Amino acid sequence: MRISYTGPHRAVTVPALGLTAERDRPIEVPDDLAAPLLDQPDWAAVKPAAKDSRKEAS
């Protein structure tokens, strides 16, 4: 699952993941580790980028 830290600090260390998450930069984490982070107000799920469904005219 892709999540992003959205809190007030520039970055936070996440010991369970062994990394530092920078604000507004999505990270990929296992679902079981993402769930408790998303329960906190400073984390958000990142939606996949929308695919462009327009077809080029020939």
Short mmCIF file of C-alpha atoms in Angstrom, two decimals:
data_model
loop_
_atom_site.label_atom_id
_atom_site.label_comp_id
_atom_site.label_asym_id
_atom_site.label_seq_id
_atom_site.Cartn_x
_atom_site.Cartn_y
_atom_site.Cartn_z
CA MET A 1 0.00 0.00 0.00
CA ARG A 2 1.20 3.51 -0.76
CA ILE A 3 0.90 5.99 2.08
CA SER A 4 2.20 9.47 2.74
CA TYR A 5 3.13 11.36 5.90
CA THR A 6 1.16 14.63 5.93
CA GLY A 7 2.02 15.98 9.38
CA PRO A 8 3.71 19.18 10.52
CA HIS A 9 7.31 17.93 10.52
CA ARG A 10 9.58 17.79 7.46
CA ALA A 11 10.15 14.07 8.05
CA VAL A 12 9.53 11.36 10.64
CA THR A 13 11.37 8.16 11.48
CA VAL A 14 9.24 5.00 11.37
CA PRO A 15 11.17 2.36 13.33
CA ALA A 16 8.84 -0.49 12.32
CA LEU A 17 9.70 0.21 8.68
CA GLY A 18 13.35 1.07 9.24
CA LEU A 19 13.05 4.33 7.30
CA THR A 20 12.44 8.04 7.47
CA ALA A 21 9.29 9.24 5.74
CA GLU A 22 9.42 12.73 4.26
CA ARG A 23 6.28 14.86 4.31
CA ASP A 24 4.08 14.45 1.21
CA ARG A 25 6.40 11.83 -0.40
CA PRO A 26 4.59 8.52 -0.89
CA ILE A 27 6.17 5.33 0.39
CA GLU A 28 5.26 1.72 -0.29
CA VAL A 29 4.65 -0.33 2.86
CA PRO A 30 3.02 -3.69 3.62
CA ASP A 31 -0.71 -3.40 4.34
CA ASP A 32 -0.34 -4.75 7.88
CA LEU A 33 2.13 -1.96 8.75
CA ALA A 34 0.20 0.74 6.90
CA ALA A 35 -3.05 0.15 8.79
CA PRO A 36 -1.88 1.43 12.21
CA LEU A 37 -0.18 4.43 10.60
CA LEU A 38 -3.38 5.33 8.75
CA ASP A 39 -5.24 5.29 12.08
CA GLN A 40 -3.19 8.38 12.95
CA PRO A 41 -4.23 11.79 11.61
CA ASP A 42 -0.80 12.58 10.10
CA TRP A 43 -0.89 9.78 7.53
CA ALA A 44 -2.95 9.35 4.36
CA ALA A 45 -3.44 6.63 1.78
CA VAL A 46 -2.12 7.56 -1.65
CA LYS A 47 -4.45 6.82 -4.52
CA PRO A 48 -2.89 5.42 -7.68
CA ALA A 49 -2.42 7.92 -10.47
CA ALA A 50 -5.42 8.00 -12.78
CA LYS A 51 -4.76 6.50 -16.17
CA ASP A 52 -5.44 8.69 -19.17
CA SER A 53 -8.36 6.99 -20.87
CA ARG A 54 -8.32 9.29 -23.89
CA LYS A 55 -7.26 7.62 -27.11
CA GLU A 56 -5.19 9.41 -29.68
CA ALA A 57 -7.05 10.29 -32.84
CA SER A 58 -5.64 8.59 -35.91
#
